[in-house]
Amino acid sequence: MHLSSCWTVIGQSAKSKHQKEPGENKIKPINKKVKPKGLKMKEREPVDSSSKSQSILMQVMDKGRFQKLTATLSLSAGQSVELRCKGSNVTWSYPSYLDTFKDSRLSIKQLDRYGQLILTNSTAADTGEYSCWLQPCNGNKCRKDETKTGSTYIFFTDKEELFVPTPSYFEIVYLNPDKPAVIPCRVTTPSAKVTLHREFPAEEIETDETNIIYDAKKGFVYQHPTSDHRGIVYCKAESQGAPQISIKYHLLYVEVPKGPPSATIVASPSRAKVSDGIHVACTVLGEPDVDVNFSWQYPGQELERPVITQNFWRLINRGTGHTTRISKSVLIIEDFEARDAGNYICIAQNLQGATTVATRVELN
């Protein structure tokens, strides 16, 4: 998000016999006979599902061998990796930037009995979560099968890149009082020692593993952000060599009510003559990272009366360390006519709901 005004712009093993495909796991599943025990079967259901979900995701090793994946995997940058997920309709999730840049190093295919993900010439930037799940379909309706999933976090270690590279040199992190905030200085080497530092005054920020904790897969997590945490920070990592510094993070404190947009509407002028120009502005004050969508109802709309709408937003600092976002939609009529007199209605909507406000423009 920019600080200046902007125009609106995440296998089951097959029990039936079948012909194995080249390179498919040669290990035969062991079929145990289990007598149904009614209620006792239900008592065994709460067993940790994570171990079950891992069973459909495997890494292809050399010479056709397979390895079931655990929660994390460490590989050297430069290595290629092939993952397979058992099932006939598999969906994959992987670090989003691979999609953003349409990376040709990534190949995903669906074969008869498994899905395949291949990543070649890996880099430190490929570090992240790789997961798959079955997506059974009934006609045009598909759903995620929560009982058949697999996931692993892969560290692509690189001693020259202890931090996972990012496309920018500066990033904004919003501190909301009612949810944790993450400073995303993730590392490529899970054993690296990572510390958090404030730029001014220059000091190391102590992590107490309660209010501020470090997770190699996420970064530093502020469990209960306050306005005292705002400022510019960076991370430092050490691992058998000279320490490395992350990009800088600007922590902005946010304090606005959650819920549907709080909107106001003003017409200028509220009484217009024929051929005058009028502006009707609908304004919302909200959280910096919450988008607002605007729609309008106005006289002459059914007659397709031409109007101009402009949407934009900007961030403001309220002077107490709090940052909020002003979102605005302006409806413009350049040549007012008698049929343009009447009620102008603005509907502002975010993920929490919608708010409707109205004003009236009279013919003078």
XYZ file of C-alpha atoms in Angstrom:
364
model
C 0.000 0.000 0.000
C 1.264 3.437 -0.947
C 1.293 6.336 1.443
C 0.118 8.756 -1.197
C -3.253 9.079 -2.886
C -4.117 6.108 -5.117
C -6.698 5.720 -7.838
C -8.884 2.709 -7.479
C -7.934 1.181 -9.464
C -3.435 -21.331 0.066
C -3.734 -39.726 -1.235
C -5.070 -41.673 -0.157
C -3.367 -44.947 -0.951
C -5.413 -46.771 -3.513
C -6.773 -50.027 -2.153
C -7.797 -51.414 -5.532
C -5.206 -53.078 -7.722
C -4.048 -51.162 -10.746
C -1.202 -50.932 -13.213
C 1.573 -48.771 -11.756
C 2.790 -45.859 -13.787
C 6.535 -45.467 -14.442
C 8.272 -44.245 -11.284
C 5.236 -44.804 -9.066
C 5.912 -46.043 -5.540
C 6.724 -49.743 -5.624
C 5.957 -50.237 -1.911
C 2.789 -52.285 -1.525
C 0.347 -51.068 1.128
C -0.232 -53.440 4.014
C -3.924 -54.272 4.242
C -4.844 -54.948 7.854
C -8.110 -56.616 8.691
C -9.999 -54.548 11.230
C -13.235 -55.653 12.794
C -15.819 -52.890 13.043
C -16.431 -51.971 16.671
C -19.165 -49.354 16.335
C -18.661 -46.767 19.052
C -14.984 -47.537 19.489
C -14.306 -46.452 15.944
C -15.736 -43.014 16.793
C -13.527 -42.818 19.850
C -10.479 -43.229 17.632
C -11.444 -40.408 15.243
C -9.863 -37.530 17.220
C -6.366 -38.861 16.478
C -4.176 -36.026 15.185
C -5.285 -35.411 11.606
C -1.961 -33.848 10.604
C -0.280 -37.243 10.325
C -3.145 -38.488 8.159
C -3.042 -35.471 5.870
C 0.696 -35.901 5.309
C 0.112 -39.379 3.872
C -1.117 -38.081 0.494
C 1.919 -35.795 -0.071
C 5.268 -37.341 -0.966
C 8.639 -36.215 -2.251
C 10.122 -38.127 -5.170
C 13.709 -39.124 -4.386
C 16.359 -40.587 -6.687
C 15.983 -44.034 -8.269
C 12.196 -43.942 -8.000
C 12.135 -43.834 -4.197
C 9.489 -41.876 -2.285
C 9.549 -40.093 1.051
C 6.551 -38.984 3.081
C 6.934 -35.373 4.111
C 6.892 -33.966 7.626
C 5.931 -30.425 8.660
C 9.242 -28.956 7.383
C 11.862 -29.853 4.804
C 15.290 -28.261 4.251
C 16.908 -28.288 0.801
C 19.856 -26.360 -0.618
C 19.064 -23.538 -3.024
C 19.704 -24.755 -6.555
C 18.201 -28.170 -5.955
C 15.117 -29.302 -7.830
C 12.190 -30.871 -6.022
C 9.336 -33.079 -7.176
C 6.218 -33.516 -5.037
C 3.323 -35.879 -5.637
C -0.115 -35.868 -4.147
C -2.259 -39.023 -4.415
C -5.617 -38.509 -6.092
C -7.347 -37.968 -9.410
C -8.250 -34.290 -8.895
C -5.540 -32.510 -6.904
C -5.244 -28.779 -6.143
C -1.922 -27.192 -5.121
C -0.903 -24.167 -3.063
C 2.619 -22.703 -3.107
C 4.396 -19.342 -2.562
C 2.283 -16.775 -4.408
C 5.150 -14.974 -6.122
C 5.694 -18.033 -8.332
C 2.314 -17.175 -9.864
C 2.947 -13.444 -9.898
C 5.970 -13.827 -12.152
C 4.568 -16.842 -14.076
C 7.758 -18.683 -13.225
C 8.706 -21.263 -15.874
C 10.678 -23.223 -13.259
C 7.365 -24.401 -11.795
C 5.445 -27.234 -13.462
C 2.138 -28.673 -12.230
C 0.472 -31.659 -13.880
C -2.465 -33.926 -13.104
C -1.941 -37.577 -14.000
C -4.423 -40.434 -13.655
C -3.680 -41.301 -10.043
C -1.700 -38.366 -8.651
C -0.924 -34.696 -9.005
C 2.662 -33.654 -9.658
C 4.528 -30.437 -8.735
C 8.093 -29.927 -10.002
C 10.251 -26.917 -9.119
C 13.655 -26.675 -10.822
C 16.676 -24.481 -10.055
C 15.251 -23.442 -6.691
C 16.249 -20.180 -5.009
C 15.998 -18.793 -1.489
C 12.887 -16.885 -2.608
C 11.066 -20.209 -3.130
C 11.044 -20.817 0.634
C 7.487 -21.269 1.886
C 4.467 -23.516 2.318
C 3.682 -26.177 -0.292
C 0.396 -28.021 0.125
C -2.143 -30.071 -1.789
C -5.635 -31.448 -1.301
C -8.205 -33.498 -3.126
C -10.993 -31.565 -4.831
C -13.837 -33.996 -5.588
C -16.438 -32.672 -8.011
C -20.103 -33.424 -8.579
C -20.990 -31.943 -11.930
C -19.866 -28.306 -11.849
C -19.651 -28.187 -8.048
C -16.276 -28.939 -6.447
C -15.262 -28.917 -2.792
C -12.084 -29.331 -0.778
C -11.807 -32.711 0.958
C -10.486 -31.701 4.386
C -9.626 -35.316 5.253
C -7.231 -35.736 2.321
C -4.646 -32.971 2.412
C -0.884 -32.680 2.685
C 1.422 -29.815 3.570
C 5.088 -29.089 4.162
C 7.132 -25.908 4.628
C 10.308 -26.002 2.522
C 13.416 -24.022 3.488
C 15.690 -23.477 0.474
C 18.874 -22.658 2.373
C 21.364 -20.160 0.974
C 24.220 -18.777 3.084
C 24.236 -15.667 0.897
C 20.511 -15.076 1.486
C 19.599 -15.748 5.116
C 16.336 -13.824 4.706
C 13.720 -14.806 2.134
C 14.109 -12.129 -0.594
C 11.273 -9.662 -1.105
C 10.424 -7.477 -4.145
C 10.730 -4.226 -2.151
C 13.206 -2.622 0.232
C 10.561 -1.217 2.562
C 7.273 -2.594 3.830
C 4.377 -1.278 5.930
C 3.008 -3.397 8.789
C -0.260 -2.313 10.415
C -0.601 -2.755 14.161
C -4.219 -3.462 15.052
C -5.022 -3.616 18.787
C -7.326 -6.626 18.453
C -5.217 -8.982 16.324
C -1.563 -10.118 16.125
C 0.811 -8.304 13.771
C 3.604 -10.039 11.859
C 6.966 -8.555 10.858
C 7.578 -11.021 8.008
C 11.378 -11.381 8.101
C 11.363 -15.110 7.335
C 14.645 -16.992 7.062
C 15.894 -19.604 4.611
C 17.916 -21.403 7.293
C 15.765 -22.551 10.234
C 18.768 -22.702 12.595
C 19.708 -19.044 12.021
C 19.712 -16.771 15.078
C 17.355 -13.857 14.392
C 16.964 -10.650 16.411
C 14.638 -7.649 16.041
C 15.944 -4.071 16.125
C 14.461 -0.587 16.262
C 16.020 1.999 13.951
C 15.466 4.986 16.247
C 16.370 5.003 19.006
C 18.861 2.333 17.901
C 18.237 -0.701 20.108
C 17.480 -4.403 20.064
C 13.875 -5.253 20.866
C 13.664 -8.006 23.444
C 11.483 -10.993 22.599
C 9.874 -12.566 25.650
C 8.252 -15.509 23.795
C 4.913 -14.280 25.180
C 4.070 -10.861 23.756
C 6.703 -10.904 20.991
C 7.714 -14.272 19.582
C 9.760 -15.451 16.604
C 8.582 -18.077 14.141
C 11.045 -19.009 11.366
C 8.085 -19.642 9.002
C 6.394 -16.284 9.715
C 8.796 -13.796 11.309
C 8.342 -11.805 14.517
C 4.787 -11.853 15.852
C 3.417 -9.099 18.103
C 0.625 -10.884 19.953
C -0.919 -7.729 21.431
C 0.154 -4.645 19.420
C 0.025 -1.211 21.062
C 0.847 2.315 19.899
C 4.206 1.982 21.732
C 5.319 -0.533 19.103
C 5.063 1.878 16.168
C 8.210 2.997 14.353
C 10.754 1.569 11.934
C 12.314 -1.824 12.653
C 14.501 -4.400 10.911
C 15.736 -7.935 11.576
C 19.278 -9.296 11.865
C 20.219 -12.939 11.180
C 23.406 -14.881 11.909
C 24.385 -18.365 10.772
C 28.055 -19.380 10.539
C 29.163 -16.125 8.994
C 28.724 -12.379 8.920
C 25.291 -11.177 10.113
C 22.766 -10.082 7.493
C 20.144 -7.336 7.726
C 16.557 -7.577 6.454
C 14.575 -4.856 4.711
C 13.017 -2.195 6.924
C 9.451 -2.375 8.202
C 7.389 0.704 9.070
C 4.971 -0.180 11.885
C 1.820 1.970 11.809
C -0.722 1.796 14.609
C -4.374 1.505 13.569
C -7.326 2.306 15.794
C -10.686 2.500 14.079
C -13.892 0.604 14.843
C -14.471 -2.664 13.002
C -17.710 -3.105 11.126
C -19.502 -1.746 8.050
C -18.090 1.511 6.630
C -18.778 4.750 8.438
C -19.841 6.945 5.518
C -20.805 10.593 4.989
C -22.217 12.259 1.864
C -22.135 15.896 0.754
C -23.495 17.536 -2.416
C -21.887 20.691 -3.767
C -23.945 22.666 -4.446
C -27.105 21.293 -2.893
C -29.220 23.644 -5.055
C -28.210 23.930 -8.703
C -29.330 25.808 -11.785
C -29.681 24.306 -15.231
C -26.236 23.871 -16.865
C -24.433 24.067 -13.497
C -21.894 21.412 -12.566
C -22.427 19.407 -9.344
C -20.240 17.095 -7.247
C -21.609 14.552 -4.769
C -18.878 13.114 -2.527
C -19.203 9.946 -0.443
C -16.422 9.540 2.144
C -15.422 6.624 4.397
C -12.932 6.650 7.269
C -11.564 3.160 7.978
C -8.690 0.768 8.505
C -5.662 1.275 6.239
C -5.717 -2.245 4.810
C -9.494 -2.565 4.293
C -10.818 -1.881 0.795
C -14.154 -0.106 0.319
C -16.370 -0.576 -2.748
C -18.791 2.181 -3.777
C -21.977 2.108 -5.848
C -24.484 4.869 -6.653
C -28.186 5.428 -7.258
C -29.225 8.789 -8.724
C -32.011 10.542 -10.691
C -31.915 9.774 -14.372
C -30.052 6.493 -13.814
C -32.770 4.439 -15.504
C -32.650 6.833 -18.443
C -28.882 6.245 -18.658
C -28.069 9.840 -17.825
C -24.269 10.167 -18.294
C -22.346 10.832 -15.084
C -18.680 10.598 -14.068
C -17.530 8.702 -10.945
C -14.063 8.916 -9.462
C -12.822 6.634 -6.654
C -9.620 7.098 -4.683
C -8.089 6.709 -1.228
C -5.200 7.999 0.871
C -3.656 7.399 4.280
C -3.677 10.037 6.994
C -1.794 10.306 10.293
C -4.087 11.622 13.008
C -1.147 13.070 14.944
C -1.251 10.557 17.819
C 0.585 7.741 16.075
C -2.658 6.398 14.621
C -3.052 5.845 10.880
C -6.396 5.633 9.103
C -7.559 5.467 5.506
C -9.869 7.892 3.750
C -11.741 6.280 0.842
C -13.828 8.532 -1.357
C -16.161 8.253 -4.334
C -17.238 11.378 -6.202
C -20.187 11.479 -8.623
C -19.971 14.357 -11.105
C -22.598 15.881 -13.405
C -21.046 18.525 -15.620
C -24.290 19.943 -17.107
C -27.145 19.889 -14.592
C -30.670 19.420 -15.960
C -34.092 19.476 -14.335
C -34.242 15.672 -14.422
C -31.067 15.538 -12.287
C -32.869 17.003 -9.264
C -33.638 14.456 -6.537
C -31.997 11.983 -4.182
C -28.380 10.826 -4.590
C -27.683 7.562 -2.752
C -24.210 6.144 -2.017
C -23.686 2.507 -0.930
C -20.283 1.879 0.690
C -19.345 -1.759 1.313
C -16.492 -3.688 2.930
C -16.148 -7.278 4.161
C -18.073 -6.389 7.336
C -21.173 -5.105 5.570
C -22.664 -2.141 3.730
C -23.744 1.381 4.698
C -26.164 3.544 2.720
C -26.184 7.355 2.910
C -28.193 9.869 0.867
C -28.468 13.553 0.106
C -30.762 15.653 -2.078
C -29.977 18.112 -4.834
C -32.715 20.640 -5.622
C -33.312 22.600 -8.821
C -32.803 26.259 -8.076
